[in-house]
Coordinates of C-alpha atoms and ligand atoms in Angstrom, one line a residue:
M1 CA 132.3 96.7 138.6
P2 CA 130.9 100.2 139.4
K3 CA 127.8 101.2 137.6
R4 CA 126.3 104.5 136.7
G5 CA 125.9 106.6 139.8
N6 CA 129.0 105.3 141.5
Q7 CA 130.9 108.5 141.0
K8 CA 132.7 108.9 144.3
S9 CA 136.0 107.8 143.1
F10 CA 139.3 109.5 143.9
I11 CA 140.0 110.2 140.2
G12 CA 136.6 111.7 139.6
D13 CA 136.9 114.0 142.6
A14 CA 140.4 115.1 141.7
M15 CA 139.3 116.0 138.2
R16 CA 136.3 117.8 139.4
Q17 CA 138.5 119.9 141.6
A18 CA 141.0 120.5 138.9
G19 CA 138.8 121.2 135.9
G20 CA 135.3 121.5 137.3
A21 CA 134.4 118.3 135.5
R22 CA 135.7 114.8 134.9
S23 CA 135.8 115.5 131.2
L24 CA 138.2 113.4 129.3
P25 CA 141.3 115.3 128.2
K26 CA 141.3 116.5 124.6
N27 CA 144.2 114.3 123.6
A28 CA 142.8 111.1 125.1
P29 CA 142.6 108.3 122.5
I30 CA 139.0 107.3 121.9
A31 CA 137.7 104.4 119.9
I32 CA 134.3 104.0 118.2
V33 CA 133.1 100.6 117.1
G34 CA 130.9 101.0 114.0
A35 CA 130.6 103.7 111.3
G36 CA 126.8 103.8 111.1
F37 CA 124.8 106.9 112.1
A38 CA 125.6 106.5 115.8
G39 CA 129.3 106.1 115.3
L40 CA 129.6 108.9 112.8
A41 CA 127.6 111.2 114.9
A42 CA 129.7 110.4 117.9
A43 CA 133.0 111.0 116.0
S44 CA 131.8 114.2 114.5
R45 CA 130.7 115.5 117.8
L46 CA 133.9 114.5 119.6
I47 CA 135.9 116.2 116.8
S48 CA 133.8 119.4 117.1
L49 CA 134.4 119.3 120.9
G50 CA 138.2 119.4 120.2
Y51 CA 139.1 115.7 120.6
N52 CA 141.9 115.0 118.2
D53 CA 142.5 111.3 118.6
V54 CA 139.4 109.5 117.5
T55 CA 139.4 106.2 115.6
I56 CA 136.4 104.4 114.2
F57 CA 136.6 100.7 113.6
E58 CA 134.1 99.5 111.0
A59 CA 133.8 95.9 110.1
T60 CA 132.5 96.4 106.5
N61 CA 134.1 98.1 103.6
R62 CA 131.8 101.1 103.7
T63 CA 130.3 103.6 106.2
G64 CA 126.6 104.1 106.9
G65 CA 125.7 100.7 108.4
R66 CA 121.9 100.3 108.1
V67 CA 121.9 103.4 106.0
Y68 CA 122.9 101.8 102.7
P69 CA 122.5 103.9 99.6
I70 CA 123.7 102.3 96.4
A71 CA 124.1 104.2 93.1
F72 CA 121.4 103.5 90.6
A73 CA 120.6 105.5 87.5
D74 CA 120.8 109.2 88.5
G75 CA 120.1 108.5 92.2
Y76 CA 120.5 106.1 95.1
I77 CA 118.5 103.1 95.9
Q78 CA 118.1 102.8 99.7
L79 CA 118.7 99.2 100.7
G80 CA 118.4 100.3 104.4
A81 CA 116.7 103.3 105.9
E82 CA 114.6 105.5 103.6
Y83 CA 112.1 107.6 105.6
I84 CA 112.3 110.1 108.4
N85 CA 109.8 109.7 111.3
G86 CA 108.4 113.1 112.2
R87 CA 109.7 116.6 111.9
K88 CA 110.9 117.6 115.3
N89 CA 114.3 115.9 115.1
P90 CA 117.8 116.6 113.8
I91 CA 117.7 114.2 110.8
Y92 CA 114.6 116.0 109.4
E93 CA 116.5 119.3 110.0
I94 CA 119.5 118.1 108.1
A95 CA 117.4 116.8 105.2
R96 CA 115.5 120.0 105.0
N97 CA 118.7 122.1 104.9
L98 CA 120.1 119.8 102.3
N99 CA 116.9 120.2 100.2
V100 CA 116.4 116.5 99.8
L101 CA 112.9 116.2 101.3
E102 CA 110.1 115.4 99.0
A103 CA 108.1 118.6 98.6
D104 CA 104.7 116.9 98.7
N105 CA 104.8 114.9 101.9
D106 CA 103.0 116.9 104.5
E107 CA 100.1 114.5 104.7
E108 CA 100.3 111.4 106.9
E109 CA 101.4 108.2 105.3
D110 CA 98.5 106.0 104.6
D111 CA 100.0 102.7 105.4
D112 CA 96.8 100.8 105.4
P113 CA 97.1 98.3 102.5
L114 CA 93.4 97.7 102.5
E115 CA 92.5 101.3 101.8
N116 CA 94.3 101.6 98.5
G117 CA 95.8 99.8 95.6
I118 CA 95.2 96.6 93.7
L119 CA 94.2 93.4 95.5
A120 CA 95.9 90.7 93.5
A121 CA 94.0 87.6 94.5
G122 CA 94.6 85.2 91.6
D123 CA 91.6 83.0 90.7
C124 CA 89.6 84.3 93.6
T125 CA 87.4 87.3 93.3
V126 CA 87.3 89.2 96.5
S127 CA 84.0 91.0 96.4
Q128 CA 83.7 94.7 97.2
N129 CA 81.3 93.7 99.9
D130 CA 83.8 91.4 101.6
R131 CA 86.6 94.0 101.2
N132 CA 84.4 96.7 102.7
A133 CA 83.3 94.5 105.6
F134 CA 86.9 93.7 106.5
T135 CA 88.0 97.3 106.1
E136 CA 85.3 98.5 108.3
F137 CA 86.3 96.1 110.9
A138 CA 90.1 96.5 110.7
S139 CA 90.6 100.1 109.9
P140 CA 89.8 101.5 113.4
L141 CA 92.0 98.9 115.1
M142 CA 95.4 100.7 114.9
D143 CA 93.9 103.8 116.6
K144 CA 92.2 101.6 119.2
Y145 CA 95.5 99.8 120.0
E146 CA 97.4 103.1 120.1
S147 CA 94.8 104.5 122.6
M148 CA 95.4 101.4 124.8
A149 CA 99.0 102.5 125.3
G150 CA 99.8 103.3 128.9
Q151 CA 96.5 101.7 130.0
G152 CA 96.1 98.2 131.3
D153 CA 98.5 95.3 130.7
Q154 CA 101.2 96.6 128.4
T155 CA 102.7 93.2 128.0
R156 CA 99.9 92.1 125.6
S157 CA 100.9 91.7 122.0
I158 CA 99.2 93.4 119.1
G159 CA 98.7 89.9 117.6
Q160 CA 96.9 88.8 120.7
L161 CA 94.6 91.8 120.8
Y162 CA 93.9 91.4 117.1
S163 CA 93.1 87.8 117.4
Q164 CA 90.4 88.5 120.0
D165 CA 88.9 91.2 117.8
Y166 CA 89.1 89.0 114.8
Q167 CA 87.2 86.1 116.5
R168 CA 84.5 88.6 117.4
F169 CA 84.3 89.8 113.9
L170 CA 84.1 86.3 112.4
S171 CA 81.3 85.3 114.7
N172 CA 79.4 88.4 113.8
Q173 CA 79.7 87.6 110.2
R174 CA 77.0 85.2 108.9
A175 CA 78.9 83.7 106.0
T176 CA 81.5 81.4 107.6
D177 CA 82.7 80.4 104.1
K178 CA 84.3 83.8 103.8
K179 CA 86.9 82.9 106.5
S180 CA 89.6 82.1 104.0
V181 CA 89.2 85.5 102.3
Y182 CA 89.3 87.3 105.7
D183 CA 92.3 85.2 106.7
A184 CA 94.1 86.4 103.6
L185 CA 93.1 90.0 104.3
T186 CA 94.3 89.6 107.8
R187 CA 97.7 88.5 106.5
L188 CA 97.9 91.7 104.5
Y189 CA 96.7 93.8 107.4
R190 CA 99.2 92.2 109.7
S191 CA 102.0 93.1 107.4
S192 CA 101.3 96.8 107.9
Y193 CA 102.3 96.4 111.5
E194 CA 105.1 94.0 111.0
A195 CA 106.7 96.1 108.2
E196 CA 106.5 99.2 110.4
W197 CA 107.9 97.7 113.6
S198 CA 110.1 95.0 112.2
A199 CA 108.5 92.5 114.6
D200 CA 106.2 89.5 114.5
W201 CA 103.0 91.0 115.8
N202 CA 102.7 88.2 118.3
D203 CA 105.8 89.5 119.9
L204 CA 105.1 93.2 119.5
S205 CA 104.1 94.4 123.0
L206 CA 101.7 97.2 123.5
L207 CA 104.4 98.9 125.5
N208 CA 105.9 100.1 122.1
Y209 CA 103.0 102.4 121.6
D210 CA 103.6 103.9 125.0
Q211 CA 107.4 104.3 124.7
F212 CA 108.0 105.1 121.0
D213 CA 107.7 108.9 120.6
T214 CA 109.0 111.1 117.9
G215 CA 107.3 114.1 119.3
D216 CA 105.1 114.2 116.2
S217 CA 102.2 112.0 115.1
E218 CA 103.4 108.4 115.2
S219 CA 102.5 107.6 111.6
E220 CA 104.1 110.8 110.1
E221 CA 106.9 109.6 107.8
H222 CA 108.7 111.9 105.4
S223 CA 110.2 110.7 102.1
M224 CA 113.3 112.1 100.5
N225 CA 114.2 112.6 96.8
K226 CA 116.5 110.3 94.8
M227 CA 119.6 111.4 96.8
G228 CA 117.8 110.7 100.1
Y229 CA 120.0 109.2 102.9
K230 CA 123.1 109.4 100.7
A231 CA 123.1 113.1 101.1
V232 CA 122.4 112.9 104.8
L233 CA 125.2 110.3 105.3
D234 CA 127.7 112.5 103.4
F235 CA 126.7 115.5 105.4
I236 CA 127.0 113.9 108.9
S237 CA 130.4 112.5 107.7
T238 CA 131.7 116.0 106.7
N239 CA 134.1 116.5 109.6
V240 CA 135.2 112.9 110.0
S241 CA 138.2 112.6 107.8
R242 CA 138.7 109.2 106.1
D243 CA 142.0 108.5 107.9
K244 CA 140.0 108.3 111.2
I245 CA 137.9 105.4 109.8
K246 CA 139.5 102.0 109.7
L247 CA 137.3 99.9 107.3
N248 CA 137.4 96.1 107.1
S249 CA 138.2 96.2 110.9
R250 CA 135.8 94.0 112.8
V251 CA 136.3 94.2 116.5
T252 CA 136.1 90.8 118.2
N253 CA 137.0 91.8 121.8
I254 CA 137.0 94.9 124.0
D255 CA 139.1 94.3 127.2
Y256 CA 138.3 97.0 129.8
S257 CA 139.8 95.2 132.7
G258 CA 142.8 97.5 133.0
N259 CA 143.3 101.2 133.0
E260 CA 143.4 101.4 129.3
V261 CA 140.9 99.7 127.0
K262 CA 142.4 97.1 124.7
I263 CA 140.7 96.2 121.4
R264 CA 141.3 93.1 119.4
L265 CA 140.4 92.9 115.7
E266 CA 139.3 89.9 113.7
S267 CA 142.6 90.0 111.8
G268 CA 144.3 89.3 115.1
L269 CA 145.7 92.8 115.1
Q270 CA 145.7 94.8 118.4
P271 CA 145.8 98.5 117.8
K272 CA 147.0 101.0 120.4
T273 CA 145.1 101.2 123.7
F274 CA 142.3 103.7 124.3
Q275 CA 140.9 105.8 127.2
A276 CA 137.3 105.0 126.2
V277 CA 135.4 103.2 123.6
I278 CA 131.9 103.9 122.2
V279 CA 130.2 100.7 121.0
T280 CA 127.5 101.2 118.3
A281 CA 127.1 97.6 117.1
S282 CA 123.5 96.7 116.4
L283 CA 121.4 94.9 119.0
G284 CA 121.3 92.0 116.5
H285 CA 125.1 91.8 116.6
L286 CA 125.2 92.1 120.4
K287 CA 122.6 89.3 120.8
K288 CA 125.1 87.0 119.0
F289 CA 128.4 88.2 120.3
A290 CA 127.9 90.1 123.5
R291 CA 129.5 87.3 125.5
S292 CA 132.7 87.1 123.5
L293 CA 132.9 90.8 122.7
F294 CA 133.6 92.1 126.2
T295 CA 136.2 91.2 128.8
P296 CA 135.1 91.1 131.6
Q297 CA 131.6 90.0 130.9
L298 CA 128.8 92.6 130.7
S299 CA 126.6 92.9 133.8
R300 CA 123.7 90.6 134.2
T301 CA 121.3 93.5 133.7
K302 CA 122.9 94.5 130.4
L303 CA 123.0 90.9 129.1
T304 CA 119.3 90.3 130.1
A305 CA 118.4 93.5 128.2
I306 CA 120.4 92.4 125.2
D307 CA 118.9 88.9 125.3
T308 CA 115.2 89.9 125.7
L309 CA 114.6 93.1 123.9
G310 CA 113.4 92.4 120.4
F311 CA 115.3 92.7 117.1
G312 CA 113.3 91.7 114.1
S313 CA 113.4 92.2 110.4
I314 CA 111.8 93.8 107.5
G315 CA 112.9 93.1 104.0
K316 CA 113.2 95.4 100.9
L317 CA 113.4 94.1 97.4
F318 CA 114.1 96.3 94.4
L319 CA 113.0 94.6 91.2
V320 CA 114.6 96.2 88.1
Y321 CA 112.9 95.8 84.7
N322 CA 113.8 97.1 81.3
Q323 CA 110.5 98.9 81.3
P324 CA 107.4 98.9 83.6
W325 CA 104.9 96.2 83.0
W326 CA 102.4 97.7 85.5
S327 CA 100.0 100.4 84.4
Q328 CA 101.0 104.1 84.8
N329 CA 98.6 104.8 87.6
T330 CA 99.5 101.8 89.8
E331 CA 100.0 102.9 93.4
T332 CA 100.4 99.6 95.2
I333 CA 100.0 95.9 94.3
N334 CA 98.9 93.9 97.3
I335 CA 99.4 90.2 97.0
L336 CA 96.5 88.3 98.4
P337 CA 96.8 84.5 98.0
V338 CA 93.5 83.0 99.4
D339 CA 93.8 79.4 100.6
G340 CA 92.4 76.9 98.2
C341 CA 91.8 79.5 95.5
T342 CA 94.6 79.5 93.0
T343 CA 95.9 76.3 91.5
N344 CA 99.6 75.6 91.9
S345 CA 100.1 78.5 94.3
P346 CA 103.2 77.5 96.2
A347 CA 103.9 78.4 99.8
T348 CA 106.3 81.0 98.7
D349 CA 103.4 83.1 97.3
K350 CA 102.6 84.0 100.9
L351 CA 106.0 85.5 101.5
F352 CA 105.0 88.5 99.4
T353 CA 102.7 91.3 100.4
T354 CA 103.1 94.8 99.1
F355 CA 104.8 96.3 96.0
H356 CA 104.9 99.8 94.6
P357 CA 106.6 101.5 91.8
M358 CA 109.7 103.4 93.1
A359 CA 109.0 107.1 93.2
W360 CA 111.9 108.4 91.1
N361 CA 112.6 105.6 88.6
N362 CA 109.9 104.1 86.4
N363 CA 111.7 100.8 85.9
V364 CA 111.9 99.7 89.5
L365 CA 109.3 98.0 91.6
Q366 CA 109.9 98.1 95.3
G367 CA 108.7 95.2 97.5
W368 CA 108.3 95.0 101.3
L369 CA 108.7 91.9 103.3
S370 CA 107.7 91.3 106.9
G371 CA 107.2 88.7 109.6
S372 CA 109.1 85.5 108.7
A373 CA 109.4 86.5 105.0
P374 CA 112.7 88.4 105.2
A375 CA 114.6 85.4 106.6
A376 CA 113.0 83.1 104.1
I377 CA 113.9 85.4 101.2
D378 CA 117.4 85.9 102.5
A379 CA 117.9 82.2 102.3
M380 CA 117.1 82.3 98.5
S381 CA 119.5 83.1 95.7
D382 CA 118.7 86.0 93.4
D383 CA 117.6 83.6 90.7
Q384 CA 115.2 81.8 93.1
V385 CA 113.8 85.2 94.2
K386 CA 113.3 86.2 90.5
T387 CA 111.4 83.0 89.8
A388 CA 109.3 83.2 93.0
V389 CA 108.4 86.8 92.6
T390 CA 107.5 86.5 88.9
G391 CA 105.4 83.4 89.6
V392 CA 103.4 85.2 92.3
F393 CA 102.8 88.2 90.0
R394 CA 101.7 85.9 87.1
R395 CA 99.4 83.8 89.3
M396 CA 97.9 86.6 91.4
L397 CA 97.5 89.1 88.6
R398 CA 96.6 86.2 86.2
N399 CA 98.9 87.3 83.5
N400 CA 101.5 84.9 82.1
T401 CA 103.3 87.5 80.1
I402 CA 104.6 89.5 83.1
P403 CA 108.4 89.4 82.6
E404 CA 111.2 88.4 85.0
P405 CA 113.1 91.3 86.5
T406 CA 116.5 91.8 85.0
R407 CA 118.1 92.4 88.4
I408 CA 117.3 92.2 92.0
L409 CA 118.8 94.7 94.4
R410 CA 118.7 93.9 98.1
N411 CA 120.8 93.4 101.2
K412 CA 120.4 90.2 103.3
W413 CA 120.0 91.8 106.7
T414 CA 118.9 88.7 108.6
T415 CA 121.9 86.6 107.7
D416 CA 124.6 89.3 108.0
P417 CA 126.3 88.7 111.4
L418 CA 127.0 92.4 111.7
F419 CA 123.3 93.2 111.8
G420 CA 121.2 90.1 112.4
G421 CA 118.0 91.8 111.3
T422 CA 116.9 95.4 110.8
Y423 CA 115.9 97.2 114.0
S424 CA 114.8 96.8 117.6
Y425 CA 111.4 96.8 119.4
I426 CA 110.1 96.0 122.8
S427 CA 109.3 92.3 122.9
V428 CA 106.6 90.8 125.1
A429 CA 109.4 89.2 127.2
A430 CA 111.1 92.6 127.6
A431 CA 107.8 94.2 128.6
K432 CA 107.4 91.5 131.2
N433 CA 110.9 91.6 132.7
G434 CA 111.4 95.3 132.5
A435 CA 114.3 95.1 130.1
S436 CA 114.9 98.6 128.6
F437 CA 117.0 100.4 126.0
D438 CA 118.3 102.6 128.8
Q439 CA 119.9 99.5 130.4
I440 CA 121.8 98.9 127.2
A441 CA 122.8 102.6 127.1
T442 CA 124.3 102.7 130.7
P443 CA 128.0 103.3 130.4
I444 CA 130.5 101.0 132.1
V445 CA 132.5 103.1 134.6
V446 CA 135.8 101.8 135.9
N447 CA 137.7 103.7 138.6
G448 CA 135.5 106.7 138.2
Q449 CA 136.0 106.8 134.4
A450 CA 133.5 105.9 131.7
K451 CA 135.4 103.2 129.8
V452 CA 132.8 101.5 127.6
L453 CA 129.9 103.6 126.3
F454 CA 126.9 102.5 124.3
A455 CA 125.2 104.2 121.4
G456 CA 123.0 103.1 118.5
E457 CA 119.3 103.0 117.8
A458 CA 118.8 100.3 120.5
T459 CA 120.1 102.7 123.2
H460 CA 117.4 105.4 122.7
P461 CA 114.4 105.1 124.9
D462 CA 111.9 107.0 122.6
V463 CA 113.1 106.9 119.0
Y464 CA 114.7 103.5 119.0
Q465 CA 114.4 101.8 115.6
T466 CA 115.3 105.0 113.7
T467 CA 118.3 106.9 112.2
I468 CA 117.1 109.7 114.5
G469 CA 117.7 107.6 117.6
A470 CA 121.1 106.4 116.3
Y471 CA 122.3 109.9 115.5
I472 CA 121.1 111.4 118.8
S473 CA 122.6 108.6 120.8
G474 CA 126.0 109.0 119.2
R475 CA 126.1 112.7 120.1
R476 CA 124.8 111.8 123.6
E477 CA 127.8 109.5 124.3
A478 CA 130.3 112.1 122.9
D479 CA 128.8 114.7 125.2
R480 CA 129.0 112.3 128.1
L481 CA 132.7 111.9 127.7
F482 CA 133.1 115.7 127.3
L483 CA 130.9 116.6 130.3
G484 CA 132.1 113.7 132.5
N485 CA 128.4 112.9 132.8
W486 CA 128.1 109.4 134.2
Ligands
FAD1 C1 116.0 97.6 105.6 C2 116.0 98.7 106.6 C3 115.0 99.8 106.5 C4 115.0 100.8 107.5 N1 114.2 101.9 107.3 C5 114.3 102.9 108.2 C6 113.6 104.1 107.9 O1 112.9 104.2 106.9 N2 113.8 105.2 108.7 C7 114.6 105.1 109.8 O2 114.7 106.1 110.6 N3 115.3 104.0 110.1 C8 115.1 102.9 109.3 N4 115.9 101.8 109.5 C9 116.7 101.7 110.8 C10 117.9 102.6 110.7 O3 118.6 102.3 109.5 C11 118.8 102.3 111.9 O4 118.0 102.5 113.1 C12 120.0 103.1 112.0 O5 120.6 103.3 110.7 C13 121.0 102.4 113.0 O6 122.2 103.1 113.1 P1 123.3 102.6 114.2 O7 124.4 103.5 114.0 O8 122.6 102.5 115.5 O9 123.6 101.1 113.7 P2 124.2 100.6 112.4 O10 123.8 101.4 111.2 O11 124.0 99.1 112.4 O12 125.8 100.8 112.6 C14 126.6 100.0 113.3 C15 127.9 99.7 112.5 O13 128.7 98.9 113.3 C16 129.4 98.0 112.4 N5 129.7 96.9 113.3 C17 128.9 96.0 113.9 N6 129.6 95.1 114.7 C18 130.9 95.5 114.6 C19 132.1 95.0 115.1 N7 132.1 94.0 115.9 N8 133.3 95.6 114.8 C20 133.3 96.7 113.9 N9 132.2 97.2 113.4 C21 131.0 96.6 113.7 C22 128.3 97.6 111.4 O14 128.9 97.2 110.2 C23 127.7 99.0 111.2 O15 128.3 99.7 110.1 C24 115.9 100.8 108.6 C25 116.8 99.7 108.7 C26 116.9 98.7 107.7 C27 117.9 97.7 107.8
NAG2 C1 132.0 120.6 111.2 O1 132.7 121.4 112.1 C2 132.5 122.8 112.1 C3 133.5 123.5 113.0 O2 133.5 122.9 114.3 C4 131.1 123.0 112.6 O3 130.7 124.4 112.5 C5 130.1 122.3 111.7 O4 128.8 122.4 112.2 C6 130.5 120.8 111.6 N1 129.7 120.1 110.7 C7 129.0 119.0 111.0 C8 128.2 118.4 109.8 O5 128.9 118.5 112.1
NAG3 C1 132.7 95.3 99.8 O1 132.3 94.1 100.3 C2 131.3 93.4 99.6 C3 130.9 92.2 100.4 O2 130.5 92.4 101.7 C4 131.7 93.1 98.2 O3 130.7 92.5 97.5 C5 132.2 94.4 97.5 O4 132.7 94.1 96.3 C6 133.2 95.1 98.4 N1 133.5 96.4 97.8 C7 134.7 96.9 97.7 C8 134.9 98.3 97.1 O5 135.7 96.3 98.2
NAG4 C1 99.7 91.4 80.9 O1 101.0 91.9 81.1 C2 101.5 92.6 80.0 C3 102.9 93.1 80.4 O2 103.7 92.0 80.5 C4 100.6 93.7 79.6 O3 101.1 94.4 78.5 C5 99.2 93.2 79.4 O4 98.3 94.3 79.2 C6 98.7 92.4 80.5 N1 97.4 91.8 80.2 C7 96.4 92.0 81.0 C8 95.1 91.3 80.6 O5 96.4 92.7 82.0

């Protein structure tokens, strides 16, 4: 099949002569798969450009995708995206205009768990000396790894680099009996990378530091008030009327073998045909279903990119209590199970790392999961999570009166076939074989017409992972159809 760049078709030339561009006619039926930020941005843009026959097929019974605000008290708990990376981007602009940015967030996020907060180490006492020694060693590392971006072998993983530095640190330390304490601190330190990038740090290639670029400082993250992404979601949906969105409509096949694109739904239903379809399903979904979703099969380049680029997971747990049991001035509670220290500390204790009180509601403690923990926790029932999390607090804070949460709010991202995790990253394998987000983004052109286009966070070369990348990529593909730019 023709790829991008193969534009010398008869139809393309004819349209260029007639209209100056191969732009799709305004009444052309266009389908969008997915009503997340990419799908909504694409629809909104197409509608603004004058396209009057746009249909979004969304598998779930809601819009937003990985933006998932749920009503709680007088605000919204964000089960999905919560922060905005940097300022020089349209999502920050929208949030600022909507007045939902937290006023006091100009300073850089301090995501180093070792610098602040309680270290909850159970029956172990981690001496201030040990903590200082480790902090002195570990704190400069993130800057060091960032500065290695673009230099040397970019296929090395952060975990690999750390492991070398850590061995050096250990051999410089006299007291070898401290290893278990330093190992525990390493686990916590590791989580600051893994919760940021949604990747096992042994698979997080250095290339990410080279490619990921918000145009602002990398660690600059902005928080929003209790409306947060709910307000942003409503705003970007303004021009997309509800009748254009088909909920509970999972697409199981996109057949672009003919002149018109045929779509099959899980229900067996086959809607009318389309001139073009914009696919915004997550990379996690494509990893599972790319081979059955498209007829004919995607190109080898695209499939390799889908197979090898990374799609990992973070986890968010919202623990609701009748009243806070933590002290008023608690910033973060860092869980630090040290091997051999606390009696009856089960393996699940190591699933937990960082908790902090939710900014706008006193009764909620927010927990972050990373590495293999999100999948492990997703496999547990709410009651099992309640027991596990209460146990770890009681053991690590040595206080048996800490109550169970009354409710747990979460979404099981890893086991949901529509997501299969949280967001993408450049894996070691992708860094090695040159698989790129641009390869996923390349539209499929048939007879000079772009028939299948790709948007979504995993199609943006610089701000993948984010709502920003999702939003920009949706507009990009709408503009592509309008401009005949393929
Ligand atoms: C827990 C979590 C925390 C995050 N934190 C942040 C953050 O703080 N800041 C940030 O910028 N980003 C964050 N992200 C990432 C951000 O949410 C995503 O990058 C962004 O929302 C992706 O938008 P999208 O439109 O590309 O994909 P999605 O939001 O996944 O939208 C795709 C839509 O397609 C639907 N779909 C999939 N397959 C089919 C099918 N076959 N047929 C029909 N419909 C289908 C899905 O249901 C979904 O609604 C977070 C994500 C998660 C999960
Ligand atoms: C909605 O459409 C109007 C008219 O085209 C436009 O001015 C406005 O910016 C659009 N709003 C959004 C949120 O896209
Ligand atoms: C939407 O679907 C979820 C399951 O995915 C279900 O729990 C919820 O009740 C549904 N909501 C509505 C309004 O149908
Ligand atoms: C133990 O936790 C309870 C709350 O459940 C709190 O009131 C009490 O002060 C804590 N005790 C100690 C010693 O921290």
